[in-house]
Amino acid sequence: MGGHDNGAQVLSEEDADDIAGALLDLRENRSLCDTLLKSNALTPLTHWYPEGQIFGFDNDGGRLVRDRDDFHRFMTARFNAAEVDPEIVPVTTTVLAHGEPSPHNLKRCLDGTIGIMDLRTTFLAPAWWDYYAVHICQEGPKYSEPLKRAMTTHGMGVGDDVLRELDAKFLKWFWYFGGGFARAEIKGSVEGEARDCT
């Protein structure tokens, strides 16, 4: 599936459409979504580690996000620090998102369908999550642009205002300050737990 052009991942329009369809199928898994929504869980395991394209592989300093309420606190703290407008970029968790729809996590099965792997990055997320993950992915525009077009066709697109807000504020803030912010947050949490035990 796909190819390479001078080291860059190239995605055909057909493959992009099939991937977007598979991501939409995941998003529209009403049974699992409804179960999670009723239980306040982010995943069938309840919790989620901040992984995927948006947070990278350092798990944002090792911060475990316990449930939907905790995710709201987690993202709100970061958006406040980055001065992201929550009216433009809401943090409400409404759809099942994969969070890292990269080539190594997507395989064409023998029956022609797209298999989505590494489901540890899948959780009940804001509706913009997957699209933004593709928008900032490392594979380059020959991979991301066809997939973004296909996602838009499938009703999973995100407005330019959301992309601008996240690019100009959150991504820049997270790059420079996110790690230190996460470490301070974890340290404060541990110190708070210690005080509660005394």
PDB file of N, CA, C and O in Angstrom, residues 83-147:
ATOM      1  N   GLU A  83      -2.589  29.062  25.428  1.00  0.00           N
ATOM      2  CA  GLU A  83      -3.548  30.095  25.033  1.00  0.00           C
ATOM      3  C   GLU A  83      -4.348  29.700  23.797  1.00  0.00           C
ATOM      4  O   GLU A  83      -4.684  30.533  22.941  1.00  0.00           O
ATOM      5  N   VAL A  84      -4.668  28.400  23.690  1.00  0.00           N
ATOM      6  CA  VAL A  84      -5.536  27.904  22.624  1.00  0.00           C
ATOM      7  C   VAL A  84      -6.976  28.247  22.978  1.00  0.00           C
ATOM      8  O   VAL A  84      -7.397  28.076  24.125  1.00  0.00           O
ATOM      9  N   ASP A  85      -7.732  28.712  22.008  1.00  0.00           N
ATOM     10  CA  ASP A  85      -9.130  29.079  22.218  1.00  0.00           C
ATOM     11  C   ASP A  85      -9.994  27.816  22.199  1.00  0.00           C
ATOM     12  O   ASP A  85     -10.136  27.192  21.140  1.00  0.00           O
ATOM     13  N   PRO A  86     -10.593  27.422  23.337  1.00  0.00           N
ATOM     14  CA  PRO A  86     -11.403  26.202  23.358  1.00  0.00           C
ATOM     15  C   PRO A  86     -12.707  26.331  22.575  1.00  0.00           C
ATOM     16  O   PRO A  86     -13.339  25.321  22.269  1.00  0.00           O
ATOM     17  N   GLU A  87     -13.086  27.553  22.232  1.00  0.00           N
ATOM     18  CA  GLU A  87     -14.258  27.730  21.360  1.00  0.00           C
ATOM     19  C   GLU A  87     -13.927  27.287  19.939  1.00  0.00           C
ATOM     20  O   GLU A  87     -14.796  26.802  19.217  1.00  0.00           O
ATOM     21  N   ILE A  88     -12.678  27.446  19.549  1.00  0.00           N
ATOM     22  CA  ILE A  88     -12.235  27.029  18.216  1.00  0.00           C
ATOM     23  C   ILE A  88     -11.845  25.559  18.220  1.00  0.00           C
ATOM     24  O   ILE A  88     -12.160  24.813  17.296  1.00  0.00           O
ATOM     25  N   VAL A  89     -11.147  25.127  19.270  1.00  0.00           N
ATOM     26  CA  VAL A  89     -10.645  23.749  19.362  1.00  0.00           C
ATOM     27  C   VAL A  89     -11.209  23.111  20.637  1.00  0.00           C
ATOM     28  O   VAL A  89     -10.572  23.163  21.697  1.00  0.00           O
ATOM     29  N   PRO A  90     -12.382  22.521  20.566  1.00  0.00           N
ATOM     30  CA  PRO A  90     -12.980  21.931  21.773  1.00  0.00           C
ATOM     31  C   PRO A  90     -12.232  20.681  22.226  1.00  0.00           C
ATOM     32  O   PRO A  90     -11.567  20.016  21.428  1.00  0.00           O
ATOM     33  N   VAL A  91     -12.331  20.382  23.512  1.00  0.00           N
ATOM     34  CA  VAL A  91     -11.671  19.194  24.051  1.00  0.00           C
ATOM     35  C   VAL A  91     -12.677  18.088  24.402  1.00  0.00           C
ATOM     36  O   VAL A  91     -12.322  17.109  25.030  1.00  0.00           O
ATOM     37  N   THR A  92     -13.911  18.242  23.975  1.00  0.00           N
ATOM     38  CA  THR A  92     -14.927  17.227  24.270  1.00  0.00           C
ATOM     39  C   THR A  92     -14.607  15.929  23.542  1.00  0.00           C
ATOM     40  O   THR A  92     -14.203  15.926  22.380  1.00  0.00           O
ATOM     41  N   THR A  93     -14.781  14.810  24.246  1.00  0.00           N
ATOM     42  CA  THR A  93     -14.436  13.487  23.721  1.00  0.00           C
ATOM     43  C   THR A  93     -15.698  12.822  23.176  1.00  0.00           C
ATOM     44  O   THR A  93     -16.542  12.368  23.936  1.00  0.00           O
ATOM     45  N   THR A  94     -15.789  12.742  21.850  1.00  0.00           N
ATOM     46  CA  THR A  94     -17.031  12.277  21.235  1.00  0.00           C
ATOM     47  C   THR A  94     -16.874  11.140  20.232  1.00  0.00           C
ATOM     48  O   THR A  94     -17.846  10.485  19.902  1.00  0.00           O
ATOM     49  N   VAL A  95     -15.662  10.903  19.724  1.00  0.00           N
ATOM     50  CA  VAL A  95     -15.487   9.887  18.678  1.00  0.00           C
ATOM     51  C   VAL A  95     -14.281   8.998  19.001  1.00  0.00           C
ATOM     52  O   VAL A  95     -13.354   9.417  19.698  1.00  0.00           O
ATOM     53  N   LEU A  96     -14.307   7.791  18.479  1.00  0.00           N
ATOM     54  CA  LEU A  96     -13.137   6.916  18.593  1.00  0.00           C
ATOM     55  C   LEU A  96     -12.118   7.333  17.545  1.00  0.00           C
ATOM     56  O   LEU A  96     -12.390   7.295  16.347  1.00  0.00           O
ATOM     57  N   ALA A  97     -10.961   7.760  17.996  1.00  0.00           N
ATOM     58  CA  ALA A  97      -9.890   8.194  17.094  1.00  0.00           C
ATOM     59  C   ALA A  97      -8.690   7.277  17.267  1.00  0.00           C
ATOM     60  O   ALA A  97      -8.461   6.732  18.345  1.00  0.00           O
ATOM     61  N   HIS A  98      -7.918   7.129  16.201  1.00  0.00           N
ATOM     62  CA  HIS A  98      -6.725   6.291  16.299  1.00  0.00           C
ATOM     63  C   HIS A  98      -5.544   7.081  16.830  1.00  0.00           C
ATOM     64  O   HIS A  98      -4.795   6.605  17.679  1.00  0.00           O
ATOM     65  N   GLY A  99      -5.340   8.285  16.354  1.00  0.00           N
ATOM     66  CA  GLY A  99      -4.281   9.133  16.886  1.00  0.00           C
ATOM     67  C   GLY A  99      -2.943   9.009  16.196  1.00  0.00           C
ATOM     68  O   GLY A  99      -2.091   9.871  16.337  1.00  0.00           O
ATOM     69  N   GLU A 100      -2.744   7.914  15.443  1.00  0.00           N
ATOM     70  CA  GLU A 100      -1.490   7.767  14.686  1.00  0.00           C
ATOM     71  C   GLU A 100      -1.723   6.938  13.423  1.00  0.00           C
ATOM     72  O   GLU A 100      -1.209   5.827  13.286  1.00  0.00           O
ATOM     73  N   PRO A 101      -2.522   7.468  12.502  1.00  0.00           N
ATOM     74  CA  PRO A 101      -2.786   6.729  11.259  1.00  0.00           C
ATOM     75  C   PRO A 101      -1.621   6.838  10.280  1.00  0.00           C
ATOM     76  O   PRO A 101      -1.725   7.401   9.206  1.00  0.00           O
ATOM     77  N   SER A 102      -0.480   6.293  10.692  1.00  0.00           N
ATOM     78  CA  SER A 102       0.747   6.312   9.904  1.00  0.00           C
ATOM     79  C   SER A 102       0.867   5.002   9.128  1.00  0.00           C
ATOM     80  O   SER A 102       0.222   4.008   9.477  1.00  0.00           O
ATOM     81  N   PRO A 103       1.714   4.959   8.095  1.00  0.00           N
ATOM     82  CA  PRO A 103       1.818   3.747   7.266  1.00  0.00           C
ATOM     83  C   PRO A 103       2.121   2.478   8.057  1.00  0.00           C
ATOM     84  O   PRO A 103       1.602   1.408   7.727  1.00  0.00           O
ATOM     85  N   HIS A 104       2.939   2.561   9.119  1.00  0.00           N
ATOM     86  CA  HIS A 104       3.290   1.360   9.867  1.00  0.00           C
ATOM     87  C   HIS A 104       2.120   0.833  10.710  1.00  0.00           C
ATOM     88  O   HIS A 104       2.188  -0.282  11.219  1.00  0.00           O
ATOM     89  N   ASN A 105       1.056   1.619  10.835  1.00  0.00           N
ATOM     90  CA  ASN A 105      -0.110   1.183  11.599  1.00  0.00           C
ATOM     91  C   ASN A 105      -1.292   0.798  10.719  1.00  0.00           C
ATOM     92  O   ASN A 105      -2.364   0.478  11.226  1.00  0.00           O
ATOM     93  N   LEU A 106      -1.100   0.833   9.399  1.00  0.00           N
ATOM     94  CA  LEU A 106      -2.179   0.558   8.453  1.00  0.00           C
ATOM     95  C   LEU A 106      -1.712  -0.487   7.450  1.00  0.00           C
ATOM     96  O   LEU A 106      -0.701  -0.296   6.779  1.00  0.00           O
ATOM     97  N   LYS A 107      -2.424  -1.585   7.354  1.00  0.00           N
ATOM     98  CA  LYS A 107      -2.044  -2.663   6.436  1.00  0.00           C
ATOM     99  C   LYS A 107      -3.245  -3.091   5.604  1.00  0.00           C
ATOM    100  O   LYS A 107      -4.367  -3.164   6.109  1.00  0.00           O
ATOM    101  N   ARG A 108      -2.979  -3.378   4.316  1.00  0.00           N
ATOM    102  CA  ARG A 108      -4.036  -3.901   3.477  1.00  0.00           C
ATOM    103  C   ARG A 108      -4.118  -5.406   3.690  1.00  0.00           C
ATOM    104  O   ARG A 108      -3.147  -6.119   3.545  1.00  0.00           O
ATOM    105  N   CYS A 109      -5.303  -5.876   4.084  1.00  0.00           N
ATOM    106  CA  CYS A 109      -5.513  -7.301   4.353  1.00  0.00           C
ATOM    107  C   CYS A 109      -5.735  -8.058   3.047  1.00  0.00           C
ATOM    108  O   CYS A 109      -5.944  -7.471   1.991  1.00  0.00           O
ATOM    109  N   LEU A 110      -5.698  -9.391   3.132  1.00  0.00           N
ATOM    110  CA  LEU A 110      -5.865 -10.225   1.944  1.00  0.00           C
ATOM    111  C   LEU A 110      -7.221 -10.016   1.283  1.00  0.00           C
ATOM    112  O   LEU A 110      -7.353 -10.175   0.070  1.00  0.00           O
ATOM    113  N   ASP A 111      -8.230  -9.660   2.050  1.00  0.00           N
ATOM    114  CA  ASP A 111      -9.562  -9.431   1.462  1.00  0.00           C
ATOM    115  C   ASP A 111      -9.730  -8.007   0.927  1.00  0.00           C
ATOM    116  O   ASP A 111     -10.810  -7.623   0.486  1.00  0.00           O
ATOM    117  N   GLY A 112      -8.640  -7.226   0.965  1.00  0.00           N
ATOM    118  CA  GLY A 112      -8.672  -5.878   0.410  1.00  0.00           C
ATOM    119  C   GLY A 112      -9.021  -4.784   1.400  1.00  0.00           C
ATOM    120  O   GLY A 112      -8.890  -3.596   1.089  1.00  0.00           O
ATOM    121  N   THR A 113      -9.479  -5.151   2.575  1.00  0.00           N
ATOM    122  CA  THR A 113      -9.824  -4.140   3.575  1.00  0.00           C
ATOM    123  C   THR A 113      -8.558  -3.591   4.234  1.00  0.00           C
ATOM    124  O   THR A 113      -7.479  -4.176   4.130  1.00  0.00           O
ATOM    125  N   ILE A 114      -8.706  -2.489   4.929  1.00  0.00           N
ATOM    126  CA  ILE A 114      -7.595  -1.872   5.644  1.00  0.00           C
ATOM    127  C   ILE A 114      -7.639  -2.314   7.102  1.00  0.00           C
ATOM    128  O   ILE A 114      -8.662  -2.164   7.773  1.00  0.00           O
ATOM    129  N   GLY A 115      -6.534  -2.860   7.572  1.00  0.00           N
ATOM    130  CA  GLY A 115      -6.418  -3.226   8.978  1.00  0.00           C
ATOM    131  C   GLY A 115      -5.709  -2.126   9.741  1.00  0.00           C
ATOM    132  O   GLY A 115      -4.680  -1.614   9.291  1.00  0.00           O
ATOM    133  N   ILE A 116      -6.289  -1.712  10.868  1.00  0.00           N
ATOM    134  CA  ILE A 116      -5.688  -0.673  11.708  1.00  0.00           C
ATOM    135  C   ILE A 116      -5.008  -1.354  12.889  1.00  0.00           C
ATOM    136  O   ILE A 116      -5.640  -2.111  13.616  1.00  0.00           O
ATOM    137  N   MET A 117      -3.716  -1.077  13.073  1.00  0.00           N
ATOM    138  CA  MET A 117      -2.956  -1.722  14.139  1.00  0.00           C
ATOM    139  C   MET A 117      -2.547  -0.704  15.202  1.00  0.00           C
ATOM    140  O   MET A 117      -2.761   0.484  15.057  1.00  0.00           O
ATOM    141  N   ASP A 118      -1.939  -1.218  16.267  1.00  0.00           N
ATOM    142  CA  ASP A 118      -1.461  -0.401  17.385  1.00  0.00           C
ATOM    143  C   ASP A 118      -2.604   0.396  17.997  1.00  0.00           C
ATOM    144  O   ASP A 118      -2.590   1.618  18.042  1.00  0.00           O
ATOM    145  N   LEU A 119      -3.593  -0.323  18.490  1.00  0.00           N
ATOM    146  CA  LEU A 119      -4.792   0.319  19.021  1.00  0.00           C
ATOM    147  C   LEU A 119      -4.576   0.976  20.382  1.00  0.00           C
ATOM    148  O   LEU A 119      -5.510   1.538  20.941  1.00  0.00           O
ATOM    149  N   ARG A 120      -3.351   0.936  20.907  1.00  0.00           N
ATOM    150  CA  ARG A 120      -3.118   1.631  22.172  1.00  0.00           C
ATOM    151  C   ARG A 120      -3.244   3.140  22.001  1.00  0.00           C
ATOM    152  O   ARG A 120      -3.413   3.867  22.969  1.00  0.00           O
ATOM    153  N   THR A 121      -3.136   3.622  20.755  1.00  0.00           N
ATOM    154  CA  THR A 121      -3.329   5.049  20.510  1.00  0.00           C
ATOM    155  C   THR A 121      -4.792   5.392  20.236  1.00  0.00           C
ATOM    156  O   THR A 121      -5.117   6.548  19.990  1.00  0.00           O
ATOM    157  N   THR A 122      -5.672   4.385  20.268  1.00  0.00           N
ATOM    158  CA  THR A 122      -7.094   4.607  20.007  1.00  0.00           C
ATOM    159  C   THR A 122      -7.826   4.902  21.306  1.00  0.00           C
ATOM    160  O   THR A 122      -7.688   4.179  22.284  1.00  0.00           O
ATOM    161  N   PHE A 123      -8.609   5.980  21.295  1.00  0.00           N
ATOM    162  CA  PHE A 123      -9.360   6.346  22.490  1.00  0.00           C
ATOM    163  C   PHE A 123     -10.503   7.272  22.103  1.00  0.00           C
ATOM    164  O   PHE A 123     -10.584   7.741  20.970  1.00  0.00           O
ATOM    165  N   LEU A 124     -11.398   7.525  23.031  1.00  0.00           N
ATOM    166  CA  LEU A 124     -12.513   8.434  22.799  1.00  0.00           C
ATOM    167  C   LEU A 124     -11.972   9.855  22.846  1.00  0.00           C
ATOM    168  O   LEU A 124     -11.546  10.334  23.901  1.00  0.00           O
ATOM    169  N   ALA A 125     -11.958  10.513  21.704  1.00  0.00           N
ATOM    170  CA  ALA A 125     -11.212  11.754  21.528  1.00  0.00           C
ATOM    171  C   ALA A 125     -12.088  12.855  20.943  1.00  0.00           C
ATOM    172  O   ALA A 125     -13.200  12.598  20.483  1.00  0.00           O
ATOM    173  N   PRO A 126     -11.570  14.080  20.911  1.00  0.00           N
ATOM    174  CA  PRO A 126     -12.265  15.143  20.183  1.00  0.00           C
ATOM    175  C   PRO A 126     -12.331  14.817  18.695  1.00  0.00           C
ATOM    176  O   PRO A 126     -11.459  14.120  18.159  1.00  0.00           O
ATOM    177  N   ALA A 127     -13.326  15.351  18.002  1.00  0.00           N
ATOM    178  CA  ALA A 127     -13.558  15.006  16.599  1.00  0.00           C
ATOM    179  C   ALA A 127     -12.408  15.429  15.685  1.00  0.00           C
ATOM    180  O   ALA A 127     -12.237  14.868  14.601  1.00  0.00           O
ATOM    181  N   TRP A 128     -11.585  16.398  16.106  1.00  0.00           N
ATOM    182  CA  TRP A 128     -10.492  16.879  15.256  1.00  0.00           C
ATOM    183  C   TRP A 128      -9.209  16.050  15.402  1.00  0.00           C
ATOM    184  O   TRP A 128      -8.233  16.272  14.680  1.00  0.00           O
ATOM    185  N   TRP A 129      -9.177  15.101  16.309  1.00  0.00           N
ATOM    186  CA  TRP A 129      -7.926  14.452  16.710  1.00  0.00           C
ATOM    187  C   TRP A 129      -7.208  13.738  15.567  1.00  0.00           C
ATOM    188  O   TRP A 129      -6.015  13.973  15.312  1.00  0.00           O
ATOM    189  N   ASP A 130      -7.906  12.825  14.870  1.00  0.00           N
ATOM    190  CA  ASP A 130      -7.262  12.059  13.794  1.00  0.00           C
ATOM    191  C   ASP A 130      -6.785  12.949  12.656  1.00  0.00           C
ATOM    192  O   ASP A 130      -5.687  12.778  12.123  1.00  0.00           O
ATOM    193  N   TYR A 131      -7.633  13.894  12.264  1.00  0.00           N
ATOM    194  CA  TYR A 131      -7.272  14.768  11.147  1.00  0.00           C
ATOM    195  C   TYR A 131      -6.022  15.578  11.489  1.00  0.00           C
ATOM    196  O   TYR A 131      -5.114  15.713  10.667  1.00  0.00           O
ATOM    197  N   TYR A 132      -5.970  16.086  12.708  1.00  0.00           N
ATOM    198  CA  TYR A 132      -4.792  16.860  13.090  1.00  0.00           C
ATOM    199  C   TYR A 132      -3.557  15.965  13.188  1.00  0.00           C
ATOM    200  O   TYR A 132      -2.452  16.400  12.845  1.00  0.00           O
ATOM    201  N   ALA A 133      -3.739  14.730  13.619  1.00  0.00           N
ATOM    202  CA  ALA A 133      -2.611  13.793  13.666  1.00  0.00           C
ATOM    203  C   ALA A 133      -2.038  13.570  12.264  1.00  0.00           C
ATOM    204  O   ALA A 133      -0.819  13.504  12.083  1.00  0.00           O
ATOM    205  N   VAL A 134      -2.912  13.478  11.267  1.00  0.00           N
ATOM    206  CA  VAL A 134      -2.445  13.338   9.884  1.00  0.00           C
ATOM    207  C   VAL A 134      -1.798  14.639   9.419  1.00  0.00           C
ATOM    208  O   VAL A 134      -0.753  14.628   8.751  1.00  0.00           O
ATOM    209  N   HIS A 135      -2.387  15.752   9.787  1.00  0.00           N
ATOM    210  CA  HIS A 135      -1.883  17.078   9.392  1.00  0.00           C
ATOM    211  C   HIS A 135      -0.431  17.290   9.830  1.00  0.00           C
ATOM    212  O   HIS A 135       0.354  17.911   9.106  1.00  0.00           O
ATOM    213  N   ILE A 136      -0.062  16.772  11.004  1.00  0.00           N
ATOM    214  CA  ILE A 136       1.303  16.996  11.514  1.00  0.00           C
ATOM    215  C   ILE A 136       2.195  15.767  11.399  1.00  0.00           C
ATOM    216  O   ILE A 136       3.293  15.753  11.945  1.00  0.00           O
ATOM    217  N   CYS A 137       1.740  14.732  10.692  1.00  0.00           N
ATOM    218  CA  CYS A 137       2.521  13.490  10.631  1.00  0.00           C
ATOM    219  C   CYS A 137       3.849  13.711   9.917  1.00  0.00           C
ATOM    220  O   CYS A 137       4.024  14.665   9.149  1.00  0.00           O
ATOM    221  N   GLN A 138       4.780  12.814  10.162  1.00  0.00           N
ATOM    222  CA  GLN A 138       6.145  12.941   9.650  1.00  0.00           C
ATOM    223  C   GLN A 138       6.316  12.402   8.230  1.00  0.00           C
ATOM    224  O   GLN A 138       7.399  12.509   7.662  1.00  0.00           O
ATOM    225  N   GLU A 139       5.273  11.814   7.653  1.00  0.00           N
ATOM    226  CA  GLU A 139       5.415  11.159   6.354  1.00  0.00           C
ATOM    227  C   GLU A 139       5.491  12.135   5.188  1.00  0.00           C
ATOM    228  O   GLU A 139       5.847  11.766   4.088  1.00  0.00           O
ATOM    229  N   GLY A 140       5.107  13.378   5.408  1.00  0.00           N
ATOM    230  CA  GLY A 140       5.192  14.381   4.356  1.00  0.00           C
ATOM    231  C   GLY A 140       3.889  14.553   3.601  1.00  0.00           C
ATOM    232  O   GLY A 140       2.958  13.752   3.726  1.00  0.00           O
ATOM    233  N   PRO A 141       3.815  15.606   2.778  1.00  0.00           N
ATOM    234  CA  PRO A 141       2.556  15.956   2.114  1.00  0.00           C
ATOM    235  C   PRO A 141       2.071  14.939   1.082  1.00  0.00           C
ATOM    236  O   PRO A 141       0.880  14.879   0.804  1.00  0.00           O
ATOM    237  N   LYS A 142       2.968  14.145   0.500  1.00  0.00           N
ATOM    238  CA  LYS A 142       2.513  13.169  -0.484  1.00  0.00           C
ATOM    239  C   LYS A 142       1.751  12.020   0.170  1.00  0.00           C
ATOM    240  O   LYS A 142       1.079  11.246  -0.504  1.00  0.00           O
ATOM    241  N   TYR A 143       1.885  11.921   1.487  1.00  0.00           N
ATOM    242  CA  TYR A 143       1.080  10.980   2.268  1.00  0.00           C
ATOM    243  C   TYR A 143      -0.096  11.703   2.920  1.00  0.00           C
ATOM    244  O   TYR A 143      -1.242  11.274   2.825  1.00  0.00           O
ATOM    245  N   SER A 144       0.180  12.815   3.571  1.00  0.00           N
ATOM    246  CA  SER A 144      -0.856  13.464   4.380  1.00  0.00           C
ATOM    247  C   SER A 144      -1.930  14.159   3.552  1.00  0.00           C
ATOM    248  O   SER A 144      -3.114  14.112   3.918  1.00  0.00           O
ATOM    249  N   GLU A 145      -1.566  14.800   2.452  1.00  0.00           N
ATOM    250  CA  GLU A 145      -2.565  15.568   1.693  1.00  0.00           C
ATOM    251  C   GLU A 145      -3.646  14.673   1.069  1.00  0.00           C
ATOM    252  O   GLU A 145      -4.834  14.991   1.168  1.00  0.00           O
ATOM    253  N   PRO A 146      -3.288  13.541   0.405  1.00  0.00           N
ATOM    254  CA  PRO A 146      -4.364  12.665  -0.094  1.00  0.00           C
ATOM    255  C   PRO A 146      -5.250  12.131   1.029  1.00  0.00           C
ATOM    256  O   PRO A 146      -6.466  12.019   0.867  1.00  0.00           O
ATOM    257  N   LEU A 147      -4.630  11.828   2.177  1.00  0.00           N
ATOM    258  CA  LEU A 147      -5.414  11.289   3.288  1.00  0.00           C
ATOM    259  C   LEU A 147      -6.321  12.369   3.883  1.00  0.00           C
ATOM    260  O   LEU A 147      -7.475  12.101   4.227  1.00  0.00           O
TER     261      LEU A 147
END
